[in-house]
Amino acid sequence: MATTTAKQYTRLLSLWPKDALRPNLPFTRAIEHRAAPYGVQPLTPVPHVDAKPTPSTPPHPKPKPSAQPNPQLEQAQLNALYSLLEDRYTKKYALSPRVLRPTSAPDHYTNLMDEIERAPQKTWWGAKMDEWRMKIRWS
């Protein structure tokens, strides 16, 4: 049963979409941490910092060793992750067009999605210019 759990986690990690907004902090790291007791290896190596912690920054606590992994209990976690991956809730609880296009700002969510898609390609200067443009009201 544990090998099945490891295979399911490995498949889930291979299917999980890449995070373009935060490539340095992907959700797959949390999944890899959860799957580690079942022998699943991380897809990408976690960067190792050799610097010693300074007194002002506390050291990262070591994870507490948990009890023996329980594949039966882990199945519920896997099912939840697969439901997110497959967008089951978006399909089951579809939003009406009125929610996504409110009368007060009909293009708000469209503009937001456009901005999210452009964000990974922006330079620091481009992001600052956009930030300043948002603060100045053009009449």
Coordinates of C-alpha atoms in Angstrom, one line a residue, residues 29-90:
R29 CA 7.5 21.6 -2.1
A30 CA 4.7 21.1 0.4
I31 CA 3.5 18.0 -1.5
E32 CA 7.1 16.6 -1.6
H33 CA 7.4 17.2 2.2
R34 CA 4.2 15.3 2.8
A35 CA 5.3 12.5 0.5
A36 CA 8.8 12.1 1.9
P37 CA 7.9 9.4 4.5
Y38 CA 6.8 7.2 1.6
G39 CA 10.1 7.4 -0.2
V40 CA 9.2 10.1 -2.8
Q41 CA 12.2 12.1 -3.9
P42 CA 11.8 15.8 -4.6
L43 CA 11.5 16.7 -8.3
T44 CA 13.8 19.6 -8.0
P45 CA 16.6 19.8 -5.4
V46 CA 15.8 22.2 -2.5
P47 CA 18.5 25.0 -2.4
H48 CA 20.8 24.5 0.6
V49 CA 22.0 27.5 2.5
D50 CA 25.4 27.1 4.1
A51 CA 25.2 30.4 6.0
K52 CA 24.9 30.1 9.8
P53 CA 21.8 31.8 11.3
T54 CA 22.5 35.1 13.0
P55 CA 21.2 35.8 16.5
S56 CA 18.5 38.1 15.1
T57 CA 17.1 35.3 12.9
P58 CA 16.1 32.1 14.7
P59 CA 17.2 28.8 13.0
H60 CA 14.6 26.9 11.2
P61 CA 13.1 24.2 13.5
K62 CA 13.6 20.7 12.4
P63 CA 10.4 18.9 11.5
K64 CA 9.2 16.6 14.3
P65 CA 9.4 12.9 13.4
S66 CA 5.9 11.7 13.0
A67 CA 4.6 8.3 13.7
Q68 CA 4.8 5.6 11.1
P69 CA 3.2 6.7 7.8
N70 CA -0.4 5.5 7.4
P71 CA -1.3 4.9 3.8
Q72 CA -5.0 4.5 4.6
L73 CA -5.2 8.0 6.2
E74 CA -3.0 9.4 3.4
Q75 CA -5.5 8.4 0.8
A76 CA -7.9 11.2 1.9
Q77 CA -5.0 13.7 1.4
L78 CA -4.3 12.4 -2.0
N79 CA -8.0 12.6 -3.0
A80 CA -8.1 16.2 -1.9
L81 CA -5.0 17.1 -4.0
Y82 CA -6.4 15.3 -7.0
S83 CA -9.7 17.1 -6.7
L84 CA -7.8 20.5 -6.7
L85 CA -5.7 19.3 -9.7
E86 CA -8.8 18.3 -11.7
D87 CA -10.8 21.5 -10.8
R88 CA -13.6 19.4 -9.4
Y89 CA -14.9 22.3 -7.3
T90 CA -14.9 24.8 -10.2

